[in-house]
Coordinates of C-alpha atoms in Angstrom, one line a residue:
Chain A
M54 CA 31.5 37.5 99.5
R55 CA 31.0 34.1 98.0
L56 CA 33.7 34.8 95.4
F57 CA 36.1 35.9 98.1
L58 CA 35.4 32.7 100.1
M59 CA 35.9 30.6 97.0
I60 CA 39.3 32.2 96.2
L61 CA 40.3 31.8 99.9
G62 CA 39.3 28.1 99.7
M63 CA 41.3 27.6 96.5
L64 CA 44.3 29.2 98.1
L65 CA 44.0 27.0 101.1
T66 CA 43.7 23.9 98.9
T67 CA 46.8 24.8 97.0
V68 CA 48.8 25.5 100.2
I69 CA 47.7 22.2 101.7
L70 CA 48.7 20.3 98.5
L71 CA 52.1 22.1 98.5
G72 CA 52.5 20.9 102.1
V73 CA 51.6 17.4 101.1
A74 CA 54.2 17.5 98.3
G75 CA 56.9 18.8 100.7
F76 CA 56.0 16.1 103.3
L77 CA 56.2 13.4 100.6
V78 CA 59.7 14.4 99.6
F79 CA 60.7 14.0 103.2
A80 CA 58.7 10.8 103.6
E81 CA 60.3 9.3 100.5
R82 CA 63.8 9.9 101.9
R83 CA 62.9 8.3 105.2
V84 CA 61.2 5.3 103.6
L85 CA 64.1 4.8 101.2
A86 CA 66.5 5.0 104.0
F87 CA 64.4 2.5 106.0
L88 CA 64.3 0.1 103.0
Q89 CA 68.1 0.4 102.5
N90 CA 68.9 -0.1 106.2
R91 CA 70.1 3.5 107.0
L92 CA 68.6 6.4 108.9
G93 CA 67.8 9.2 106.4
P94 CA 67.3 12.9 107.5
N95 CA 66.4 12.8 111.2
R96 CA 67.8 16.0 112.7
L97 CA 65.4 18.8 112.3
G98 CA 62.2 18.5 114.3
P99 CA 60.5 15.3 115.5
L100 CA 61.7 12.4 113.3
G101 CA 63.2 15.0 111.0
V102 CA 60.0 16.4 109.6
G103 CA 61.5 19.9 109.5
Q104 CA 63.8 18.7 106.6
A105 CA 60.9 19.3 104.2
L106 CA 60.7 23.0 105.3
A107 CA 64.4 23.4 105.1
D108 CA 64.5 22.0 101.6
A109 CA 61.7 24.3 100.5
L110 CA 63.5 27.4 102.0
K111 CA 66.8 26.4 100.3
L112 CA 65.1 26.1 96.9
M113 CA 63.3 29.4 97.3
S114 CA 66.4 31.3 98.4
K115 CA 68.4 30.2 95.4
E116 CA 69.0 32.5 92.5
N117 CA 66.4 32.3 89.6
F118 CA 68.4 32.7 86.5
V119 CA 67.8 32.1 82.8
P120 CA 70.7 30.7 80.8
D121 CA 71.5 33.0 77.8
F122 CA 71.1 30.2 75.3
A123 CA 67.6 29.4 76.5
D124 CA 64.4 30.6 75.0
P125 CA 63.4 33.1 77.7
V126 CA 59.6 33.0 77.6
L127 CA 59.1 29.3 77.2
Y128 CA 61.8 28.6 79.7
R129 CA 59.9 30.6 82.3
A130 CA 56.5 29.3 81.3
A131 CA 57.2 25.5 81.3
P132 CA 57.7 24.9 85.1
V133 CA 54.5 26.9 85.9
L134 CA 52.6 24.9 83.3
V135 CA 53.7 21.6 84.8
A136 CA 52.8 22.6 88.4
F137 CA 49.5 24.2 87.3
S138 CA 48.3 21.2 85.3
V139 CA 48.8 18.9 88.3
L140 CA 47.3 21.3 90.8
A141 CA 44.3 21.8 88.6
S142 CA 43.7 18.1 88.3
F143 CA 43.0 18.0 92.1
A144 CA 39.9 20.1 91.5
V145 CA 37.9 17.1 90.5
V146 CA 39.2 14.8 93.2
P147 CA 36.7 14.3 96.0
L148 CA 37.8 13.7 99.6
D149 CA 34.3 12.6 100.6
Q150 CA 30.8 12.4 99.1
H151 CA 30.1 16.0 99.9
F152 CA 33.6 17.5 100.1
S153 CA 35.2 18.4 96.8
W154 CA 35.4 21.3 94.3
A155 CA 34.0 19.5 91.3
G156 CA 33.7 15.9 92.2
N157 CA 30.3 15.7 90.5
W158 CA 31.5 17.1 87.2
N159 CA 30.3 14.8 84.4
I160 CA 33.7 14.8 82.7
G161 CA 35.9 14.5 85.8
L162 CA 38.1 11.6 84.5
L163 CA 38.4 13.2 81.1
F164 CA 39.5 16.4 82.8
I165 CA 42.3 14.6 84.6
L166 CA 43.5 13.0 81.3
A167 CA 43.4 16.4 79.6
M168 CA 45.5 17.9 82.3
S169 CA 48.0 15.1 82.2
S170 CA 48.5 15.8 78.5
L171 CA 49.1 19.5 79.3
N172 CA 51.6 18.3 81.8
A173 CA 53.5 16.4 79.0
Y174 CA 53.4 19.7 77.0
G175 CA 55.0 21.6 79.9
V176 CA 57.8 19.0 80.3
F177 CA 58.5 19.1 76.6
M178 CA 58.6 22.9 76.5
G179 CA 61.0 23.0 79.5
G180 CA 63.4 20.6 77.8
W181 CA 63.2 22.3 74.4
A182 CA 63.6 25.8 75.7
S183 CA 66.7 25.0 77.7
G184 CA 68.6 24.8 74.4
N185 CA 70.8 22.0 75.7
K186 CA 71.0 18.6 74.0
F187 CA 70.6 16.6 77.2
S188 CA 67.5 18.5 78.0
L189 CA 66.2 18.0 74.5
L190 CA 66.8 14.3 74.6
G191 CA 65.1 14.1 78.0
A192 CA 62.2 16.1 76.7
V193 CA 61.8 13.8 73.6
R194 CA 61.9 10.8 75.9
A195 CA 59.4 12.3 78.3
V196 CA 56.9 13.1 75.6
A197 CA 57.2 9.8 73.8
Q198 CA 56.8 8.0 77.2
L199 CA 53.8 10.1 78.3
V200 CA 52.0 9.7 75.0
S201 CA 52.6 6.0 74.8
Y202 CA 51.5 5.3 78.3
E203 CA 48.5 7.6 78.3
L204 CA 46.8 5.2 75.9
P205 CA 46.9 2.1 78.2
L206 CA 46.0 4.4 81.1
G207 CA 42.9 5.8 79.4
L208 CA 41.9 2.3 78.2
A209 CA 42.3 0.9 81.7
L210 CA 40.1 3.7 83.0
L211 CA 37.5 2.8 80.4
G212 CA 36.9 -0.5 82.1
V213 CA 36.0 1.4 85.3
V214 CA 33.8 3.7 83.4
L215 CA 32.0 0.8 81.8
L216 CA 31.3 -0.8 85.1
S217 CA 30.2 2.4 86.9
G218 CA 28.5 4.1 84.0
S219 CA 29.8 7.5 85.1
L220 CA 32.7 9.8 84.3
S221 CA 32.5 11.8 87.5
L222 CA 34.7 10.6 90.4
N223 CA 31.8 10.8 92.9
G224 CA 29.7 8.6 90.6
I225 CA 32.5 6.1 90.2
V226 CA 33.0 5.8 94.0
A227 CA 29.3 5.6 94.6
A228 CA 29.1 2.6 92.2
Q229 CA 31.6 0.6 94.2
S230 CA 29.8 -1.5 96.7
L231 CA 32.5 -4.0 95.8
P232 CA 35.9 -2.4 95.2
F233 CA 36.7 -2.5 91.5
I234 CA 40.1 -4.1 92.1
V235 CA 38.1 -7.3 92.5
L236 CA 36.3 -6.9 89.2
Q237 CA 39.1 -5.3 87.3
P238 CA 42.4 -6.9 88.5
L239 CA 44.0 -6.6 85.1
G240 CA 42.9 -3.0 84.7
F241 CA 44.3 -2.2 88.1
V242 CA 47.7 -3.6 87.3
I243 CA 47.8 -1.7 83.9
F244 CA 46.7 1.5 85.6
M245 CA 49.4 1.2 88.2
I246 CA 52.2 0.5 85.7
A247 CA 51.0 3.2 83.3
G248 CA 50.5 5.6 86.3
V249 CA 54.1 5.1 87.4
A250 CA 55.2 5.8 83.8
E251 CA 53.0 8.9 83.6
T252 CA 54.6 10.5 86.6
H253 CA 58.0 9.4 85.2
R254 CA 59.2 8.0 88.5
L255 CA 61.6 5.1 89.0
P256 CA 61.8 2.5 87.5
F257 CA 60.4 4.5 84.5
D258 CA 62.4 7.7 85.1
L259 CA 64.2 7.6 81.8
P260 CA 63.5 11.3 80.9
E261 CA 65.7 12.3 83.8
A262 CA 68.0 9.3 84.1
E263 CA 71.1 10.7 85.9
S264 CA 73.5 8.2 84.6
E265 CA 72.9 8.9 81.0
L266 CA 71.3 12.3 80.6
V267 CA 72.6 14.4 83.5
A268 CA 69.1 15.3 84.7
G269 CA 67.1 15.1 81.5
F270 CA 64.6 17.9 80.8
N271 CA 65.4 19.9 84.0
T272 CA 69.2 20.0 83.6
E273 CA 69.3 23.7 83.1
Y274 CA 66.8 24.5 85.8
G275 CA 67.7 25.8 89.3
G276 CA 66.1 27.4 92.3
M277 CA 62.3 27.6 92.5
R278 CA 61.8 26.8 88.8
F279 CA 63.4 23.4 89.5
G280 CA 61.2 23.3 92.6
Y281 CA 58.1 23.6 90.3
F282 CA 59.1 20.5 88.3
F283 CA 59.8 18.7 91.6
L284 CA 56.4 19.7 92.9
G285 CA 54.8 18.6 89.7
E286 CA 56.4 15.2 90.0
Y287 CA 55.4 14.6 93.6
L288 CA 51.9 16.0 93.2
G289 CA 51.5 13.8 90.1
M290 CA 52.4 10.8 92.2
T291 CA 49.9 11.8 94.8
L292 CA 47.3 12.3 92.1
I293 CA 47.9 8.8 90.7
A294 CA 47.7 7.4 94.2
V295 CA 44.4 9.2 95.0
L296 CA 43.0 8.0 91.7
T297 CA 44.0 4.4 92.4
A298 CA 42.3 4.6 95.8
L299 CA 39.2 6.2 94.3
L300 CA 38.8 4.1 91.2
Y301 CA 40.0 0.7 92.3
L302 CA 40.2 0.5 96.1
G303 CA 36.7 1.7 96.9
G304 CA 37.4 5.3 97.7
W305 CA 35.9 6.4 101.1
H306 CA 34.0 3.2 101.6
G307 CA 35.1 1.3 104.7
P308 CA 33.9 0.3 108.1
W309 CA 34.1 2.3 111.4
L310 CA 36.3 5.2 110.5
P311 CA 35.0 8.3 108.7
G312 CA 35.3 8.2 104.9
W313 CA 38.0 10.7 104.3
I314 CA 40.4 8.9 106.7
W315 CA 39.8 5.7 104.8
L316 CA 40.7 7.6 101.6
L317 CA 43.9 9.0 103.1
I318 CA 44.9 5.5 104.4
K319 CA 44.4 3.9 101.0
T320 CA 46.3 6.8 99.2
G321 CA 49.1 6.5 101.7
A322 CA 49.4 2.8 101.1
V323 CA 49.6 3.3 97.3
I324 CA 52.3 6.0 97.8
F325 CA 54.2 3.6 99.9
V326 CA 54.1 1.1 97.1
F327 CA 55.6 3.8 94.8
F328 CA 58.5 4.4 97.2
W329 CA 59.0 0.6 97.5
L330 CA 59.1 0.3 93.7
R331 CA 61.8 3.0 93.6
A332 CA 63.9 1.2 96.2
T333 CA 63.5 -2.2 94.5
L334 CA 63.5 -2.1 90.7
P335 CA 66.3 -1.2 88.3
R336 CA 65.7 1.1 85.3
P337 CA 64.8 -0.6 82.0
R338 CA 66.4 0.3 78.6
Y339 CA 64.4 2.8 76.6
D340 CA 63.3 0.3 73.9
Q341 CA 62.2 -2.1 76.6
L342 CA 60.1 0.7 78.0
M343 CA 58.4 1.5 74.7
G344 CA 58.0 -2.2 73.9
L345 CA 56.3 -2.7 77.3
G346 CA 53.9 0.1 76.6
W347 CA 52.9 -0.7 73.0
K348 CA 53.3 -4.4 72.8
V349 CA 52.2 -5.6 76.2
L350 CA 50.1 -3.0 78.1
L351 CA 48.1 -1.7 75.1
P352 CA 46.8 -5.2 73.9
L353 CA 46.2 -6.2 77.5
A354 CA 44.2 -3.0 78.1
L355 CA 42.1 -3.7 74.9
F356 CA 41.5 -7.2 76.0
N357 CA 40.4 -5.9 79.4
I358 CA 37.9 -3.6 77.9
M359 CA 36.4 -6.3 75.6
A360 CA 36.2 -8.8 78.5
T361 CA 34.6 -6.2 80.7
A362 CA 32.0 -5.3 78.1
L363 CA 31.2 -8.9 77.3
A364 CA 30.8 -9.7 81.0
A365 CA 28.7 -6.7 81.6
A366 CA 26.4 -7.6 78.6
L367 CA 26.1 -11.2 79.9
W368 CA 25.4 -9.9 83.4
R369 CA 22.5 -7.8 82.0
L370 CA 21.1 -10.8 80.1
A371 CA 21.2 -13.1 83.2
Chain B
M59 CA 29.7 37.9 83.0
M60 CA 29.4 35.3 80.2
I61 CA 29.8 38.1 77.6
L62 CA 33.0 39.3 79.3
L63 CA 34.4 35.8 79.4
I64 CA 33.7 35.3 75.7
L65 CA 35.2 38.7 74.8
L66 CA 38.3 37.7 76.7
L67 CA 38.5 34.4 74.8
L68 CA 38.0 36.3 71.5
L69 CA 40.9 38.6 72.5
I70 CA 43.2 35.6 73.4
I71 CA 42.4 33.9 70.1
L72 CA 42.9 37.0 68.1
M73 CA 46.2 37.7 69.8
S74 CA 47.6 34.2 69.5
G75 CA 46.4 34.1 65.8
A76 CA 48.2 37.4 65.1
A77 CA 51.3 36.0 66.8
L78 CA 51.1 33.0 64.6
L79 CA 51.3 35.3 61.6
V80 CA 54.5 37.0 62.6
V81 CA 56.6 34.6 64.7
N82 CA 59.6 33.0 62.9
D83 CA 60.2 30.0 65.1
P84 CA 57.9 27.0 64.3
M85 CA 58.0 26.0 68.0
H86 CA 56.6 29.4 69.0
G87 CA 53.9 28.9 66.3
A88 CA 53.0 25.6 67.9
V89 CA 52.8 27.1 71.3
N90 CA 50.6 29.9 70.1
L91 CA 48.3 27.4 68.4
G92 CA 48.2 25.6 71.8
I93 CA 47.1 28.8 73.5
S94 CA 44.2 29.4 71.1
L95 CA 43.2 25.7 71.4
L96 CA 43.0 26.0 75.2
A97 CA 40.9 29.2 74.8
L98 CA 38.7 27.3 72.4
S99 CA 38.1 24.4 74.8
I100 CA 36.9 27.0 77.4
L101 CA 34.5 28.3 74.7
F102 CA 33.3 24.8 74.1
L103 CA 32.5 24.4 77.8
L104 CA 30.5 27.7 77.6
L105 CA 28.6 26.3 74.6
G106 CA 27.4 23.4 76.7
A107 CA 29.7 20.7 75.3
P108 CA 32.0 19.5 78.1
F109 CA 32.8 16.2 76.4
V110 CA 34.1 18.0 73.3
A111 CA 36.0 20.5 75.5
A112 CA 37.9 17.7 77.2
L113 CA 38.5 16.0 73.9
E114 CA 39.9 19.3 72.5
V115 CA 42.6 19.4 75.2
M116 CA 43.2 15.6 75.1
L117 CA 43.3 15.1 71.3
Y118 CA 44.4 18.5 70.0
V119 CA 46.8 19.7 72.6
G120 CA 47.7 16.3 73.8
A121 CA 48.1 14.4 70.6
I122 CA 48.0 16.5 67.4
L123 CA 50.2 19.3 68.8
V124 CA 52.6 16.7 70.1
L125 CA 52.8 15.4 66.5
F126 CA 53.7 18.9 65.4
L127 CA 56.4 19.1 68.1
F128 CA 58.0 15.9 67.0
A129 CA 57.9 17.0 63.3
I130 CA 59.5 20.4 64.2
M131 CA 62.2 18.7 66.1
L132 CA 63.0 16.2 63.4
L133 CA 63.0 19.0 60.9
R134 CA 65.7 21.3 62.4
S135 CA 68.2 21.7 65.1
P136 CA 67.0 23.5 68.2
L137 CA 67.0 27.3 68.5
K138 CA 68.4 27.9 65.0
V139 CA 65.9 29.6 62.8
R140 CA 66.1 30.7 59.3
E141 CA 64.6 34.2 58.6
E142 CA 61.6 34.1 56.4
A143 CA 61.5 36.7 53.7
R144 CA 58.3 38.5 54.4
W145 CA 57.5 41.8 52.6
R146 CA 58.0 40.4 49.2
R147 CA 56.1 40.5 45.9
G148 CA 52.9 38.5 46.0
F149 CA 52.2 39.4 49.6
W150 CA 49.8 42.3 49.3
W151 CA 46.9 40.9 47.3
P152 CA 46.4 37.9 49.6
A153 CA 46.6 40.3 52.6
V154 CA 43.9 42.6 51.2
L155 CA 41.7 39.6 50.4
V156 CA 42.2 38.3 54.0
V157 CA 41.1 41.7 55.4
L158 CA 38.1 41.8 53.1
L159 CA 37.1 38.2 54.2
T160 CA 37.3 39.3 57.8
V161 CA 34.9 42.2 57.3
V162 CA 32.5 40.1 55.3
L163 CA 32.4 37.2 57.8
I164 CA 32.0 39.5 60.8
L165 CA 29.2 41.4 59.1
L166 CA 27.6 38.0 58.2
F167 CA 27.8 36.5 61.6
G168 CA 27.6 39.6 63.8
Q169 CA 23.8 40.4 63.9
R170 CA 21.5 37.4 63.7
P171 CA 18.2 37.8 65.6
D172 CA 17.4 34.0 65.5
L173 CA 20.3 33.1 67.8
Q174 CA 18.7 34.2 71.1
V175 CA 18.5 30.8 72.8
T176 CA 19.5 29.6 76.3
I177 CA 22.3 27.1 76.0
Q178 CA 21.7 23.7 77.6
E179 CA 24.5 21.4 78.5
I180 CA 24.6 18.2 76.6
G181 CA 26.7 15.7 78.6
P182 CA 29.0 12.9 77.5
A183 CA 26.3 10.3 78.0
S184 CA 24.0 11.6 75.2
V185 CA 26.9 12.2 72.9
G186 CA 28.0 8.6 73.4
R187 CA 24.5 7.3 72.8
A188 CA 24.4 9.3 69.5
L189 CA 27.9 8.1 68.5
F190 CA 27.1 4.4 69.0
G191 CA 23.4 4.7 68.0
P192 CA 22.4 6.4 64.8
Y193 CA 26.0 7.2 63.8
L194 CA 27.5 3.7 64.6
W195 CA 28.4 2.9 61.0
L196 CA 30.1 6.3 60.6
T197 CA 32.1 5.6 63.7
E198 CA 33.2 2.3 62.3
A199 CA 34.1 4.0 59.0
V200 CA 36.3 6.5 60.9
A201 CA 38.0 3.7 62.8
L202 CA 38.7 1.9 59.4
L203 CA 40.1 5.2 58.0
L204 CA 42.5 5.6 61.0
F205 CA 43.7 2.1 60.4
A206 CA 44.3 2.9 56.7
I207 CA 46.2 6.1 57.7
I208 CA 48.6 4.0 59.9
A209 CA 49.3 1.8 56.9
A210 CA 49.8 4.9 54.7
V211 CA 52.2 6.6 57.1
L212 CA 54.2 3.4 57.3
A213 CA 54.3 3.1 53.5
I214 CA 55.5 6.7 53.2
H215 CA 58.3 6.1 55.6
R216 CA 59.5 2.9 54.1
R217 CA 63.0 3.1 52.7
D218 CA 63.3 1.2 49.4
A219 CA 66.5 -0.3 48.3
H220 CA 67.2 2.3 45.7
D221 CA 66.4 5.1 48.1
T222 CA 69.7 5.2 49.8
Chain C
M190 CA 24.8 37.4 72.4
T191 CA 26.8 34.3 73.2
L192 CA 26.2 32.5 69.9
E193 CA 26.8 35.6 67.8
L194 CA 30.1 36.2 69.5
T195 CA 30.9 32.5 69.0
L196 CA 30.3 32.8 65.3
V197 CA 32.5 35.9 65.2
I198 CA 35.3 33.8 66.9
A199 CA 34.8 31.1 64.3
A200 CA 35.1 33.7 61.6
L201 CA 38.3 35.1 63.1
L202 CA 39.8 31.7 63.4
F203 CA 39.0 30.9 59.8
V204 CA 40.5 34.2 58.6
V205 CA 43.7 33.6 60.6
G206 CA 43.9 30.1 59.1
V207 CA 43.5 31.4 55.6
A208 CA 46.0 34.2 56.2
L209 CA 48.5 31.7 57.5
I210 CA 48.1 29.5 54.4
L211 CA 48.2 32.5 52.0
L212 CA 51.0 34.5 53.6
R213 CA 53.5 32.2 55.2
R214 CA 56.0 30.1 53.2
N215 CA 57.0 27.7 55.9
L216 CA 55.2 24.3 55.5
I217 CA 54.8 23.9 59.3
F218 CA 52.9 27.2 59.5
L219 CA 50.8 26.1 56.6
L220 CA 49.8 23.0 58.5
L221 CA 49.1 25.1 61.6
G222 CA 46.8 27.2 59.4
I223 CA 44.9 24.1 58.3
E224 CA 44.4 23.1 61.9
L225 CA 42.9 26.5 62.6
L226 CA 40.5 26.0 59.7
F227 CA 39.4 22.7 61.2
N228 CA 38.9 24.4 64.5
A229 CA 36.8 27.2 63.0
A230 CA 34.5 24.5 61.4
M231 CA 34.3 22.8 64.8
V232 CA 33.2 26.0 66.5
I233 CA 30.5 26.5 63.9
A234 CA 29.3 22.9 64.4
L235 CA 29.1 23.3 68.1
A236 CA 27.3 26.6 67.8
G237 CA 24.7 24.8 65.6
G238 CA 24.4 22.1 68.2
A239 CA 23.9 24.6 70.9
R240 CA 21.3 26.5 68.9
W241 CA 19.1 23.5 68.3
H242 CA 19.9 21.7 71.5
S243 CA 21.1 18.6 69.8
A244 CA 24.0 16.2 70.4
T245 CA 24.6 15.9 66.6
G246 CA 26.9 19.0 66.7
Q247 CA 29.2 17.3 69.2
V248 CA 29.2 14.1 67.2
L249 CA 30.2 16.0 64.1
V250 CA 33.0 17.6 66.1
V251 CA 34.3 14.3 67.3
F252 CA 34.4 13.0 63.7
M253 CA 36.2 16.2 62.6
M254 CA 38.8 15.8 65.3
A255 CA 39.5 12.2 64.2
L256 CA 39.7 13.2 60.6
S257 CA 41.9 16.2 61.1
G258 CA 44.3 14.1 63.3
A259 CA 44.4 11.4 60.5
A260 CA 45.0 14.0 57.8
L261 CA 47.7 15.7 59.9
A262 CA 49.6 12.4 60.6
L263 CA 49.7 11.7 56.9
T264 CA 50.8 15.3 56.0
L265 CA 53.5 15.4 58.6
A266 CA 54.9 12.1 57.4
L267 CA 54.9 13.6 53.9
L268 CA 56.6 16.7 55.2
L269 CA 59.4 14.7 56.8
R270 CA 59.8 12.9 53.5
V271 CA 60.0 16.2 51.7
K272 CA 62.6 17.5 54.1
H273 CA 64.6 14.3 53.6
E274 CA 64.3 14.2 49.8
L275 CA 64.4 17.9 48.9
G276 CA 66.3 19.3 51.8
G277 CA 63.9 22.1 52.8
D278 CA 60.7 22.9 54.6
S279 CA 59.4 25.9 52.7
V280 CA 56.8 26.0 50.0
D281 CA 59.4 27.2 47.5
D282 CA 61.3 24.0 47.9
L283 CA 58.3 22.1 46.6
R284 CA 59.0 23.6 43.2
L285 CA 61.6 21.0 42.7
L286 CA 58.7 18.5 42.5
R287 CA 57.3 19.8 39.2
E288 CA 57.9 17.9 36.1
E289 CA 60.6 19.1 33.8
V290 CA 59.0 20.2 30.5
D291 CA 61.1 20.3 27.4
E292 CA 60.4 23.4 25.4

């Protein structure tokens, strides 16, 4: 019985997350349209919300084919791996003190980092198995970018871990009587930039830059397999936004309203910043991207850790 | 329950290992290694080492295997694989030795009465305390070694004037 | 039963690694075999740590991961150099490295 309820709960969580991803696709189109002074999709349903459903139906009804120059097994496995790794990361994300699957797990943050490296693997396999040179170039770019930006991301997270003394997300939020953005402004900025690069969204979407690589690693994908990549991207963005809210913006702490509503408001605000970035910033060159990661963010992240450790040691002395 | 899970992991590791022995494409080899590494990380969780389990996925699948992928890609063009001559002279003796080694190791490890202990979880906090407590100098030595490796790799890749 | 089966898994990993090194001719598969050997050793270290309830096993594994990563980075750099200089990635291509001995 308990097992049955657990499976039902997991299914429900997954469906809700899929719904969130679909809604975000729609919301992004509307917000972009608003920022560019046009209307965006507004026909189906109130404000056009039905557009998300229509897009999902369109993707699902398309033919699922495998190009004959592709590697059949890896071509099929890659999108599933991408979607799975992001969905699994949400297992350690708590909505509230008592409401999560594994919010108390003592390696929660490490688990998220591990899943994000699996995600890179899925993207690479997709691009390689397509057997197309644009896909391969996109995949190489994606892996190089993900590996380079995972380093500053993890180092920025170490500052938070140093301050809270815990690797579980519940523990980190519980330690924030003062939101960590006040104590870790540098870490917050590094985390946001590296987070945008991790989800390869604009302005760091070089793995799938349309103007040079067709569509990068997912050029050969169509139908629901493309949908999985799409899902992975939008859920990855949600994950980074939730993590920002939990780690730096105080999580569910806030006056008057119940905790989970605060978390949703903060997450929504971060997601809006992501949309805003997309509407505002141009795409850098690839060497500029790599230079930013290795020559600017990595030293800054190291400096952030040393400064945090020093300050914490002095605080303990005083 | 626990036994079943471990038997399943054993099966996965065995199958991906067997696949490694027969596949031709290095990329498929790397993917099979990745599968067995993921199974191993679950095994590490069962052994009460969550920190190492996470590191296994982050470092091995996330970094070391990615190194392999880059090397494979730099080595050859995609999806064009040279057949490897397999049943040639000099194959059989090593194969027999490998089978013998399997039997000996399984006999050696299979039945040990002193292994009946309940497994306790040792979290990341105590591992960190050990790493930066009694083993601090070893940690520093490893850091120094990694730095030396960076220098070595750069030196190997340096193109001298007479190289071209 | 858990620890015995763990040791059996370590033995299997080790055997597969040795078999890869002995039976395959492609250098990439040789390196994959070496990684399997490292992992077999790591499983044994963790089993020891679990048997005596000590964190030392995990510390050992962390060091092993760092060392195997370092060794692999160096070996792959050498492998690329071999491909570049000798034009092949099989063990047989390395024969070109031996010194010419005048009879």
